[in-house]
Amino acid sequence: MNVMLFPGSFDPFTRGHRDIARRASKLCDKLVIAVLENPSKQPTFTPEERVELIKLSLINEDLNNVEVMSWSGLLVDLYKQLGCCASVRGLRSETDFRYESEMALANRLLLPGYDVVLLPCRDDLSLISSSMVKEVGLYGGDISKMIPAEIIDIVKEKFSKGRTQ
Ligand code: PNS
């Protein structure tokens, strides 16, 4: 069975992430979406909240080969544990390509059999990022085009709490 890993911080999951999940799920027998820690980012949502947001985002999709989990530790250790054939990541720009290439090289140093499939984003989703969602959301702006409709109320509520704290 071909298992692919879609790792990320997903803080929060965006419409761009969901599009990559949809497309990647067609390339393998099982797709595991894993919430991981990115030490260079300060998360807004807890890992448990992020897992829940991803599950809710996929609730109306017909994706029966997708699992969602969180993992605290190195990506390659999870990859090995799940017996993955590759990871998958979305590419929005040249900057992403550099970042992904460096991350792939680092992961390959840790685990020589490691591989990654880079999927170019859909044109209309290429400007969306979790950081942009957070910036716009924290100032009370409209994030409805950036994140799945299924999670808008929860995400908005989190940001409105952030504004009053
Ligand atoms: O969505 P992001 O923030 O670009 O995802 C980055 C992530 C979480 C995949 C990366 O930071 C990661 O793999 N974190 C786990 C720790 C690890 O294995 N670091 C070495 C990667 S080079």
PDB file of N, CA and C in Angstrom, residues 8-13 33-36 45-59 67-71 151:
ATOM      1  N   GLY A   8       2.685  19.562   7.783  1.00  0.00           N
ATOM      2  CA  GLY A   8       2.656  21.026   7.766  1.00  0.00           C
ATOM      3  C   GLY A   8       2.282  21.546   9.127  1.00  0.00           C
ATOM      4  N   SER A   9       2.390  22.880   9.288  1.00  0.00           N
ATOM      5  CA  SER A   9       1.944  23.415  10.569  1.00  0.00           C
ATOM      6  C   SER A   9       0.443  23.712  10.520  1.00  0.00           C
ATOM      7  N   PHE A  10      -0.124  23.984   9.364  1.00  0.00           N
ATOM      8  CA  PHE A  10      -1.583  24.114   9.185  1.00  0.00           C
ATOM      9  C   PHE A  10      -2.211  24.985  10.280  1.00  0.00           C
ATOM     10  N   ASP A  11      -1.694  26.198  10.428  1.00  0.00           N
ATOM     11  CA  ASP A  11      -2.110  27.057  11.551  1.00  0.00           C
ATOM     12  C   ASP A  11      -2.770  28.336  11.051  1.00  0.00           C
ATOM     13  N   PRO A  12      -3.975  28.299  10.472  1.00  0.00           N
ATOM     14  CA  PRO A  12      -4.861  27.142  10.300  1.00  0.00           C
ATOM     15  C   PRO A  12      -4.793  26.567   8.874  1.00  0.00           C
ATOM     16  N   PHE A  13      -5.508  25.461   8.671  1.00  0.00           N
ATOM     17  CA  PHE A  13      -5.669  24.805   7.364  1.00  0.00           C
ATOM     18  C   PHE A  13      -6.376  25.792   6.425  1.00  0.00           C
ATOM     19  N   ILE A  33      -2.464  13.295   6.740  1.00  0.00           N
ATOM     20  CA  ILE A  33      -2.181  14.725   6.949  1.00  0.00           C
ATOM     21  C   ILE A  33      -1.719  14.858   8.388  1.00  0.00           C
ATOM     22  N   ALA A  34      -0.491  15.358   8.565  1.00  0.00           N
ATOM     23  CA  ALA A  34       0.065  15.423   9.923  1.00  0.00           C
ATOM     24  C   ALA A  34       0.406  16.853  10.318  1.00  0.00           C
ATOM     25  N   VAL A  35      -0.143  17.261  11.454  1.00  0.00           N
ATOM     26  CA  VAL A  35       0.174  18.567  12.031  1.00  0.00           C
ATOM     27  C   VAL A  35       1.489  18.424  12.789  1.00  0.00           C
ATOM     28  N   LEU A  36       2.486  19.171  12.361  1.00  0.00           N
ATOM     29  CA  LEU A  36       3.800  19.113  13.012  1.00  0.00           C
ATOM     30  C   LEU A  36       4.167  20.486  13.553  1.00  0.00           C
ATOM     31  N   PHE A  45      -3.124  28.180  16.985  1.00  0.00           N
ATOM     32  CA  PHE A  45      -4.016  27.084  17.363  1.00  0.00           C
ATOM     33  C   PHE A  45      -3.188  25.943  17.961  1.00  0.00           C
ATOM     34  N   THR A  46      -3.754  25.227  18.923  1.00  0.00           N
ATOM     35  CA  THR A  46      -3.045  24.072  19.489  1.00  0.00           C
ATOM     36  C   THR A  46      -3.045  22.950  18.453  1.00  0.00           C
ATOM     37  N   PRO A  47      -2.154  21.962  18.588  1.00  0.00           N
ATOM     38  CA  PRO A  47      -2.155  20.846  17.633  1.00  0.00           C
ATOM     39  C   PRO A  47      -3.514  20.154  17.575  1.00  0.00           C
ATOM     40  N   GLU A  48      -4.173  20.003  18.733  1.00  0.00           N
ATOM     41  CA  GLU A  48      -5.495  19.344  18.766  1.00  0.00           C
ATOM     42  C   GLU A  48      -6.520  20.166  18.000  1.00  0.00           C
ATOM     43  N   GLU A  49      -6.476  21.483  18.177  1.00  0.00           N
ATOM     44  CA  GLU A  49      -7.415  22.359  17.452  1.00  0.00           C
ATOM     45  C   GLU A  49      -7.174  22.267  15.951  1.00  0.00           C
ATOM     46  N   ARG A  50      -5.902  22.219  15.568  1.00  0.00           N
ATOM     47  CA  ARG A  50      -5.581  22.169  14.136  1.00  0.00           C
ATOM     48  C   ARG A  50      -6.047  20.864  13.503  1.00  0.00           C
ATOM     49  N   VAL A  51      -5.881  19.752  14.239  1.00  0.00           N
ATOM     50  CA  VAL A  51      -6.361  18.450  13.733  1.00  0.00           C
ATOM     51  C   VAL A  51      -7.875  18.531  13.530  1.00  0.00           C
ATOM     52  N   GLU A  52      -8.580  19.115  14.501  1.00  0.00           N
ATOM     53  CA  GLU A  52     -10.037  19.224  14.424  1.00  0.00           C
ATOM     54  C   GLU A  52     -10.456  20.101  13.244  1.00  0.00           C
ATOM     55  N   LEU A  53      -9.738  21.201  13.036  1.00  0.00           N
ATOM     56  CA  LEU A  53     -10.062  22.108  11.918  1.00  0.00           C
ATOM     57  C   LEU A  53      -9.870  21.408  10.575  1.00  0.00           C
ATOM     58  N   ILE A  54      -8.830  20.560  10.493  1.00  0.00           N
ATOM     59  CA  ILE A  54      -8.583  19.837   9.226  1.00  0.00           C
ATOM     60  C   ILE A  54      -9.706  18.831   8.993  1.00  0.00           C
ATOM     61  N   LYS A  55     -10.064  18.096  10.061  1.00  0.00           N
ATOM     62  CA  LYS A  55     -11.140  17.097   9.913  1.00  0.00           C
ATOM     63  C   LYS A  55     -12.435  17.781   9.475  1.00  0.00           C
ATOM     64  N   LEU A  56     -12.749  18.908  10.091  1.00  0.00           N
ATOM     65  CA  LEU A  56     -13.977  19.638   9.728  1.00  0.00           C
ATOM     66  C   LEU A  56     -13.909  20.143   8.285  1.00  0.00           C
ATOM     67  N   SER A  57     -12.725  20.589   7.868  1.00  0.00           N
ATOM     68  CA  SER A  57     -12.552  21.110   6.506  1.00  0.00           C
ATOM     69  C   SER A  57     -12.796  20.038   5.451  1.00  0.00           C
ATOM     70  N   LEU A  58     -12.615  18.773   5.847  1.00  0.00           N
ATOM     71  CA  LEU A  58     -12.732  17.674   4.873  1.00  0.00           C
ATOM     72  C   LEU A  58     -14.059  16.929   5.000  1.00  0.00           C
ATOM     73  N   ILE A  59     -14.909  17.393   5.915  1.00  0.00           N
ATOM     74  CA  ILE A  59     -16.115  16.641   6.250  1.00  0.00           C
ATOM     75  C   ILE A  59     -17.062  16.469   5.054  1.00  0.00           C
ATOM     76  N   GLU A  67      -6.321  10.331   6.467  1.00  0.00           N
ATOM     77  CA  GLU A  67      -6.319  10.367   7.944  1.00  0.00           C
ATOM     78  C   GLU A  67      -5.637  11.643   8.407  1.00  0.00           C
ATOM     79  N   VAL A  68      -6.024  12.106   9.582  1.00  0.00           N
ATOM     80  CA  VAL A  68      -5.431  13.338  10.124  1.00  0.00           C
ATOM     81  C   VAL A  68      -4.882  13.049  11.517  1.00  0.00           C
ATOM     82  N   MET A  69      -3.674  13.553  11.794  1.00  0.00           N
ATOM     83  CA  MET A  69      -3.065  13.313  13.103  1.00  0.00           C
ATOM     84  C   MET A  69      -2.104  14.456  13.454  1.00  0.00           C
ATOM     85  N   SER A  70      -1.623  14.444  14.677  1.00  0.00           N
ATOM     86  CA  SER A  70      -0.544  15.385  15.002  1.00  0.00           C
ATOM     87  C   SER A  70       0.664  14.576  15.455  1.00  0.00           C
ATOM     88  N   TRP A  71       1.825  15.201  15.349  1.00  0.00           N
ATOM     89  CA  TRP A  71       3.081  14.510  15.660  1.00  0.00           C
ATOM     90  C   TRP A  71       4.050  15.496  16.263  1.00  0.00           C
ATOM     91  N   ILE A 151     -14.936  25.860   8.563  1.00  0.00           N
ATOM     92  CA  ILE A 151     -14.188  26.227   9.779  1.00  0.00           C
ATOM     93  C   ILE A 151     -14.202  27.732  10.065  1.00  0.00           C
TER      94      ILE A 151
END
